[in-house]
Tab-separated table of N, CA and C in Angstrom:
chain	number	residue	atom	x	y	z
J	1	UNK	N	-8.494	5.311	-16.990
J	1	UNK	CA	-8.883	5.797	-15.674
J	1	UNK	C	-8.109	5.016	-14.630
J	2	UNK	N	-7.250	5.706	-13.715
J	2	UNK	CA	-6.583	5.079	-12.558
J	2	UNK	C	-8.008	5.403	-11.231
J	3	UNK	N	-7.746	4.195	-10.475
J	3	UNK	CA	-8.527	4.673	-9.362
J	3	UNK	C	-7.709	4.118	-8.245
J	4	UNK	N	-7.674	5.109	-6.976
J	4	UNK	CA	-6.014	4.625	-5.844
J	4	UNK	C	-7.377	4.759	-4.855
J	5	UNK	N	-7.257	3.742	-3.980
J	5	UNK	CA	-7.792	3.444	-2.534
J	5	UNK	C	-7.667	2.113	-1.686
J	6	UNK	N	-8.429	1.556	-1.401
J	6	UNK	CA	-7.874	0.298	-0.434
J	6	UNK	C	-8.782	-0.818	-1.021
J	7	UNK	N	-8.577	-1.592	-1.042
J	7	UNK	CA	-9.029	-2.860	-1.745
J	7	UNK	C	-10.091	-3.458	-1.022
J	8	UNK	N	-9.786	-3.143	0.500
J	8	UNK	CA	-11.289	-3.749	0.792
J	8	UNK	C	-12.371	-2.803	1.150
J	9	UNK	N	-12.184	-1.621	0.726
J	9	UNK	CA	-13.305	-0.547	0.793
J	9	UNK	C	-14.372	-0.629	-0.351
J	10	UNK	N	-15.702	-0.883	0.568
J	10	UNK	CA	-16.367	-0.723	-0.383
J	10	UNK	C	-16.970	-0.243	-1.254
J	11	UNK	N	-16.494	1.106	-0.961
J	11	UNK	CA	-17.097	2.370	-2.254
J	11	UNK	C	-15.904	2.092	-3.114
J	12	UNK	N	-15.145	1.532	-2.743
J	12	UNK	CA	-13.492	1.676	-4.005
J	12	UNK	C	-14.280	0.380	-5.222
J	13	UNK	N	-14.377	-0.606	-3.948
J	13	UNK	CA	-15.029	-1.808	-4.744
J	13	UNK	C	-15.954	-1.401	-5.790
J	14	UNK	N	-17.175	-0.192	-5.487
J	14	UNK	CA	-18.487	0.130	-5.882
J	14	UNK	C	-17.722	0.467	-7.565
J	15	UNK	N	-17.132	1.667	-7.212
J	15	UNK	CA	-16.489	1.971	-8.085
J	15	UNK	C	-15.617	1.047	-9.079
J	16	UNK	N	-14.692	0.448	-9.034
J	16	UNK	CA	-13.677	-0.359	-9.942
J	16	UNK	C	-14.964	-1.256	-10.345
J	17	UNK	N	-16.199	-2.017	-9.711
J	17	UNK	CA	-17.152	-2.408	-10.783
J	17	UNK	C	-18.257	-1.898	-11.770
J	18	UNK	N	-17.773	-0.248	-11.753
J	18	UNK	CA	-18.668	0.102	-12.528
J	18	UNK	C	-18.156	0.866	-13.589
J	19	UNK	N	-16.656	1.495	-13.170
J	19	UNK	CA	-16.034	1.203	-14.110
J	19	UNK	C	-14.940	0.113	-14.591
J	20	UNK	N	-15.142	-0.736	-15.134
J	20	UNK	CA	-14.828	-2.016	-15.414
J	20	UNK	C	-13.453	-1.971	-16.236
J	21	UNK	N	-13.153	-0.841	-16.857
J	21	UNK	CA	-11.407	-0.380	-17.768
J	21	UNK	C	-10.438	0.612	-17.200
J	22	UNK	N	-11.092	0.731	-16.038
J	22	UNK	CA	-10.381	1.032	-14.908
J	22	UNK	C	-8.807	0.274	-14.455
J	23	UNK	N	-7.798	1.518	-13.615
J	23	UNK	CA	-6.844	0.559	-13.201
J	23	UNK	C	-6.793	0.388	-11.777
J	24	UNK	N	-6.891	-0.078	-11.048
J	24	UNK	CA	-6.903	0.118	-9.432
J	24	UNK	C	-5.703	-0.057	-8.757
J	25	UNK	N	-5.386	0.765	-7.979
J	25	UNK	CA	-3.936	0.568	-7.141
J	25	UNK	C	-4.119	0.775	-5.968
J	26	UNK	N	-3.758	-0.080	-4.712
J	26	UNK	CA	-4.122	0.262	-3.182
J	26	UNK	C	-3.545	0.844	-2.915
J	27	UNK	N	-3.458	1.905	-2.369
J	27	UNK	CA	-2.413	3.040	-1.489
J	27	UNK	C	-1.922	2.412	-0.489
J	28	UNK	N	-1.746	1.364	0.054
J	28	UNK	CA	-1.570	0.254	1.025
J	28	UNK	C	-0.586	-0.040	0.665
J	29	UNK	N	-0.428	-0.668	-0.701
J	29	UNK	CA	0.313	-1.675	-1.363
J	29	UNK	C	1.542	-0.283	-2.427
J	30	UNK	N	0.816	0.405	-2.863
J	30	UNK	CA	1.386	1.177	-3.503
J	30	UNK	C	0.972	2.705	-3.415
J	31	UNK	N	2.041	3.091	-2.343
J	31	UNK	CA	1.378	4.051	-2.020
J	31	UNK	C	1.123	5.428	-3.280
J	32	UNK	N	0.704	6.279	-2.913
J	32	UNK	CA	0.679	7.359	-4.409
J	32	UNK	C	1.806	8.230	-4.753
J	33	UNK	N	2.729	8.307	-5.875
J	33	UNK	CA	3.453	9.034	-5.567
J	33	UNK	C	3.606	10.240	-5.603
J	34	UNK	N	4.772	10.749	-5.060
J	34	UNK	CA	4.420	12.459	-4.035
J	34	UNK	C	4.000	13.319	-4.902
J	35	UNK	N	4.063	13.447	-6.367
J	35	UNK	CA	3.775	14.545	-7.082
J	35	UNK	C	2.215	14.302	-7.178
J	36	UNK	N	1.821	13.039	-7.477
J	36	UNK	CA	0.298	12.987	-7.180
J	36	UNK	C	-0.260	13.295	-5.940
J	37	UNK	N	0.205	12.944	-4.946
J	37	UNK	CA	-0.533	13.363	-4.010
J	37	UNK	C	-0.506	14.725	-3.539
J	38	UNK	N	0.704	15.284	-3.804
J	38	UNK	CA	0.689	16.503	-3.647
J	38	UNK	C	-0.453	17.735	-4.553
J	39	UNK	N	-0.494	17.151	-5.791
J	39	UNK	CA	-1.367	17.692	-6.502
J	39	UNK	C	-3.067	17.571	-5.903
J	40	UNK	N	-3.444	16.093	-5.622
J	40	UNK	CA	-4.619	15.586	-5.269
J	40	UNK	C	-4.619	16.704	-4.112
J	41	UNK	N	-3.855	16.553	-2.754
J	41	UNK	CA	-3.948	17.873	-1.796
J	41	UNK	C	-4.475	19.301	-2.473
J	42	UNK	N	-3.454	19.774	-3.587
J	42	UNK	CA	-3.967	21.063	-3.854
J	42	UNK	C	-5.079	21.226	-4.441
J	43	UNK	N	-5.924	19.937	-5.177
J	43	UNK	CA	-7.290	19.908	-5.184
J	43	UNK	C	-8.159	19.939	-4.985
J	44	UNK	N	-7.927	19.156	-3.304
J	44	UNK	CA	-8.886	18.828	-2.377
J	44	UNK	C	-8.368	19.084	-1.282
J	45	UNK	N	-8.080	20.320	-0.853
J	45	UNK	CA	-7.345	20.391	0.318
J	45	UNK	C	-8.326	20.481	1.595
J	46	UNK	N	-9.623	20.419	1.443
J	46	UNK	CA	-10.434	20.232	3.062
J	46	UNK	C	-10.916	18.867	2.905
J	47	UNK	N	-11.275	18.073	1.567
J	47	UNK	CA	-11.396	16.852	1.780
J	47	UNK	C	-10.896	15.643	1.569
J	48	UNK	N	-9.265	15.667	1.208
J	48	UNK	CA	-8.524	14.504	1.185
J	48	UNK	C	-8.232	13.851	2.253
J	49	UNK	N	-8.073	14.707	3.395
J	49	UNK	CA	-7.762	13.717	4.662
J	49	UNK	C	-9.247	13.185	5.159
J	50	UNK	N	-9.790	12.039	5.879
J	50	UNK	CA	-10.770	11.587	6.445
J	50	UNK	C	-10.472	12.195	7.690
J	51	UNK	N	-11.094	12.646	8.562
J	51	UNK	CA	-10.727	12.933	9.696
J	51	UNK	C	-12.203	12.054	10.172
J	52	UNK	N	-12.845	11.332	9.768
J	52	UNK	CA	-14.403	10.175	9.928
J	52	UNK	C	-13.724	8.724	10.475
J	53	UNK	N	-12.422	8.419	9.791
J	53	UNK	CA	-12.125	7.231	9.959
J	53	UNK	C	-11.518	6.764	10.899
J	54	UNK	N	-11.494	5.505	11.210
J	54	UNK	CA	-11.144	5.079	12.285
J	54	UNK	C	-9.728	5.031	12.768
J	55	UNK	N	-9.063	5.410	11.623
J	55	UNK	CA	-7.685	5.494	11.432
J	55	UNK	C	-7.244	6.411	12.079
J	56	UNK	N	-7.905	8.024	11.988
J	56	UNK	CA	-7.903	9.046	12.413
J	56	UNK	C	-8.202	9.107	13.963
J	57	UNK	N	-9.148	8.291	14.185
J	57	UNK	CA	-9.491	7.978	15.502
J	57	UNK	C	-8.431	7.436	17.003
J	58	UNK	N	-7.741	6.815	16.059
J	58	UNK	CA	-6.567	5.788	16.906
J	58	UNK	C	-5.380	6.611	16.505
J	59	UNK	N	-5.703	8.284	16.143
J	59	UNK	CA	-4.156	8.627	16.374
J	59	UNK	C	-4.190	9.619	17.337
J	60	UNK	N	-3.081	9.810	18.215
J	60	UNK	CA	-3.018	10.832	18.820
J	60	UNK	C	-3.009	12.387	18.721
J	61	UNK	N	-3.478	13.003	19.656
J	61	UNK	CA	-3.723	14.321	19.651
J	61	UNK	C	-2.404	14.964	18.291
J	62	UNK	N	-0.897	14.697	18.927
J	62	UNK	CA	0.053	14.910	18.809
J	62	UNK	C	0.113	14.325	16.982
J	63	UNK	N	-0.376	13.252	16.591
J	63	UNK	CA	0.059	12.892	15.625
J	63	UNK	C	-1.617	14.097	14.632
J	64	UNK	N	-1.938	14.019	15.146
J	64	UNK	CA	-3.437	14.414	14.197
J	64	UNK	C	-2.751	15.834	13.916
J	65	UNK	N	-1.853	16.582	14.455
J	65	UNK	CA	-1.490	17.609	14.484
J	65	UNK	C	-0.938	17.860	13.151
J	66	UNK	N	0.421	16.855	12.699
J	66	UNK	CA	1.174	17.007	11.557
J	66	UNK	C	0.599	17.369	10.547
J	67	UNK	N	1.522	17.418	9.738
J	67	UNK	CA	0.724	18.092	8.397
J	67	UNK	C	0.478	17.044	7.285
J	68	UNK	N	-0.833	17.270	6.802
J	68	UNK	CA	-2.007	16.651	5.959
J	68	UNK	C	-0.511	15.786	5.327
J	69	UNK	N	0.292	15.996	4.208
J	69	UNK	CA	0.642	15.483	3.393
J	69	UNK	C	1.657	14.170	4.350
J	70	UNK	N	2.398	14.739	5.437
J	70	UNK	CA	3.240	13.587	6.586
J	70	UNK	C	2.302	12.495	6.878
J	71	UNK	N	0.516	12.891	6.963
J	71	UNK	CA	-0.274	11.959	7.431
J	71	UNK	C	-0.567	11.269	6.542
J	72	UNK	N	-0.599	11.284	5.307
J	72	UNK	CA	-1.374	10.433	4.268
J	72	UNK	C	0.379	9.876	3.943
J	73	UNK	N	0.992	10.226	4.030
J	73	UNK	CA	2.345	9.183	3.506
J	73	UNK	C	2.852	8.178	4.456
J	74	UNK	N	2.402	8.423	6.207
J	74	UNK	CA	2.580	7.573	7.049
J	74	UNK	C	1.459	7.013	7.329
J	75	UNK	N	-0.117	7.356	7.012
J	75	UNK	CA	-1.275	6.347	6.897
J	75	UNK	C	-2.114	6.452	5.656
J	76	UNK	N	-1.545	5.831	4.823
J	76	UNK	CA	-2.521	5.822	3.347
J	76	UNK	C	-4.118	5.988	3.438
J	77	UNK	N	-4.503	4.850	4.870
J	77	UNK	CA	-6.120	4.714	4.895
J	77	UNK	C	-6.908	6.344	5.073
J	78	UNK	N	-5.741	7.098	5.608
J	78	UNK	CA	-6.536	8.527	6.139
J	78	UNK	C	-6.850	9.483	5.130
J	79	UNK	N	-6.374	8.683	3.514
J	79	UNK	CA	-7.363	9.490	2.157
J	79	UNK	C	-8.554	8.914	2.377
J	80	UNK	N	-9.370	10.051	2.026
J	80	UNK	CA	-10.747	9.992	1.395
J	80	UNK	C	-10.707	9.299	0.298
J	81	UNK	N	-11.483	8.464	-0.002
J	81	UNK	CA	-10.947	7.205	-1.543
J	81	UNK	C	-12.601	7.100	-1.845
J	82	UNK	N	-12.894	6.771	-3.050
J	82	UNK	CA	-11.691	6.434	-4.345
J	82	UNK	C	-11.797	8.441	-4.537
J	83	UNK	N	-9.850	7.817	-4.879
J	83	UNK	CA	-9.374	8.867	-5.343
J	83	UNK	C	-9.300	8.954	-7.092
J	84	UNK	N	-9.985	9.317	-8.166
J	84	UNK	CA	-9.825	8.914	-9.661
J	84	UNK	C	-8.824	9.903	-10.650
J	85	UNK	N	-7.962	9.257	-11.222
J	85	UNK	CA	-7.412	10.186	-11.960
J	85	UNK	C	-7.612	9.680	-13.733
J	86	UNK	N	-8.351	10.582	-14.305
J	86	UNK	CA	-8.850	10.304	-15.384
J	86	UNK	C	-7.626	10.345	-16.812
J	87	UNK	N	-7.738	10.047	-17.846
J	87	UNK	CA	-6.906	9.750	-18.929
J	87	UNK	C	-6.714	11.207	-19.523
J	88	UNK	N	-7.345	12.410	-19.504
J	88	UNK	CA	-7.172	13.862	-19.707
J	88	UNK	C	-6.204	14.353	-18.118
J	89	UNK	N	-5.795	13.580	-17.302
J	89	UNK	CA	-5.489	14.566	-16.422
J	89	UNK	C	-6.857	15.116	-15.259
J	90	UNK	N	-7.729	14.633	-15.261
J	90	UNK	CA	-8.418	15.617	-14.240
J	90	UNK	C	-8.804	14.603	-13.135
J	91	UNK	N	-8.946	15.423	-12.095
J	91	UNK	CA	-9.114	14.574	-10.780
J	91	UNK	C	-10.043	14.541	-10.326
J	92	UNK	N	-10.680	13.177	-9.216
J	92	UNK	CA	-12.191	13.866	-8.283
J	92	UNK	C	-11.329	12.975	-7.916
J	93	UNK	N	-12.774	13.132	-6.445
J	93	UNK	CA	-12.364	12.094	-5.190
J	93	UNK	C	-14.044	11.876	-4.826
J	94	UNK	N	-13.858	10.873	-4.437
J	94	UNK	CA	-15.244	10.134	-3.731
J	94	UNK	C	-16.112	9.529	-4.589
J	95	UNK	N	-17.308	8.615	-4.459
J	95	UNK	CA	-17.810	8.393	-5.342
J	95	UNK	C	-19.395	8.573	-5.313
J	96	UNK	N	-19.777	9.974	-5.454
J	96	UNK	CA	-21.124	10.550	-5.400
J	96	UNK	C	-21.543	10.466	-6.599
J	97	UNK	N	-22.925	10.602	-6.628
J	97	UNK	CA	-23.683	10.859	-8.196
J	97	UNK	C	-23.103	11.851	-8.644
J	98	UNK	N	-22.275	12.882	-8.328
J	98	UNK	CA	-22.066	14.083	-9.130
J	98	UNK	C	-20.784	13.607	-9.469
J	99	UNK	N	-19.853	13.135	-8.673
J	99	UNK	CA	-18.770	12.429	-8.825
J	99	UNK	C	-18.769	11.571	-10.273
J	100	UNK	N	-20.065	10.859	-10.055
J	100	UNK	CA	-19.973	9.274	-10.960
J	100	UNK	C	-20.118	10.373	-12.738
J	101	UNK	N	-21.274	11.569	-12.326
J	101	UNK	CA	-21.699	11.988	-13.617
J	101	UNK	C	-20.336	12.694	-14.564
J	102	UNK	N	-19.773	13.093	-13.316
J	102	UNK	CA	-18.580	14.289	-13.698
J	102	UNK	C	-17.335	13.253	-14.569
J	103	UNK	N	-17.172	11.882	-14.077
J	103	UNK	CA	-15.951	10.742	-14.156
J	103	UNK	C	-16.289	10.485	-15.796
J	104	UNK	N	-17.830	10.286	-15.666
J	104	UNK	CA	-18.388	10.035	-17.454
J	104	UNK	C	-18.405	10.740	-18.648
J	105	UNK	N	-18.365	12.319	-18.438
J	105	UNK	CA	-18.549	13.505	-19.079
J	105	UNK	C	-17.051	13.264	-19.749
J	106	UNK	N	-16.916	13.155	-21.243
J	106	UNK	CA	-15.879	13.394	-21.525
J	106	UNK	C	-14.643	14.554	-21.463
């Protein structure tokens, strides 16, 4: 199980301690690369960007405009995280009870 988000978030945190064989990578540090994220987009295309965060907050009219994939490659924080990509290939994002049940289900 890969899990990509920011290291000091604490649902990322919640997550990487509960699954413990997990790999974690900050999108900060390393951002995701384009075929993943491009895919993660066509997954989640109304909820990969945060438009909640504060990140989103401090950008301009003009920049909020661009398109989803320009924004998450010039501000990593503006994914919705944890983003999980499981050892079959399948993806979620966030870390809800349906999330956590769905990550366990082989």
């Amino acid at each position: 199980m890969q899990i990509f988000g920011l290291k000091n978030c604490d649902t990322c945190r919640k997550a990487l301690k509960t699954l413990e064989n997990a790999t974690f990578f900050d999108v900060r540090d390393e951002p995701l690369p384009d075929e993943l994220l491009r895919r993660a987009l066509a997954e989640f295309p109304d909820d990969l960007l945060n438009t909640r965060s504060t990140t989103w907050r401090g950008l301009s009219a003009e920049e909020q405009a661009r398109p989803v994939l320009e924004l998450l490659k010039a501000h990593p924080a503006l994914m919705k995280r944890p983003l999980f990509l499981r050892e079959d290939g399948k993806m979620f994002l966030g870390w809800t009870a349906k999330t956590q049940t769905q990550i366990t289900a082989a």
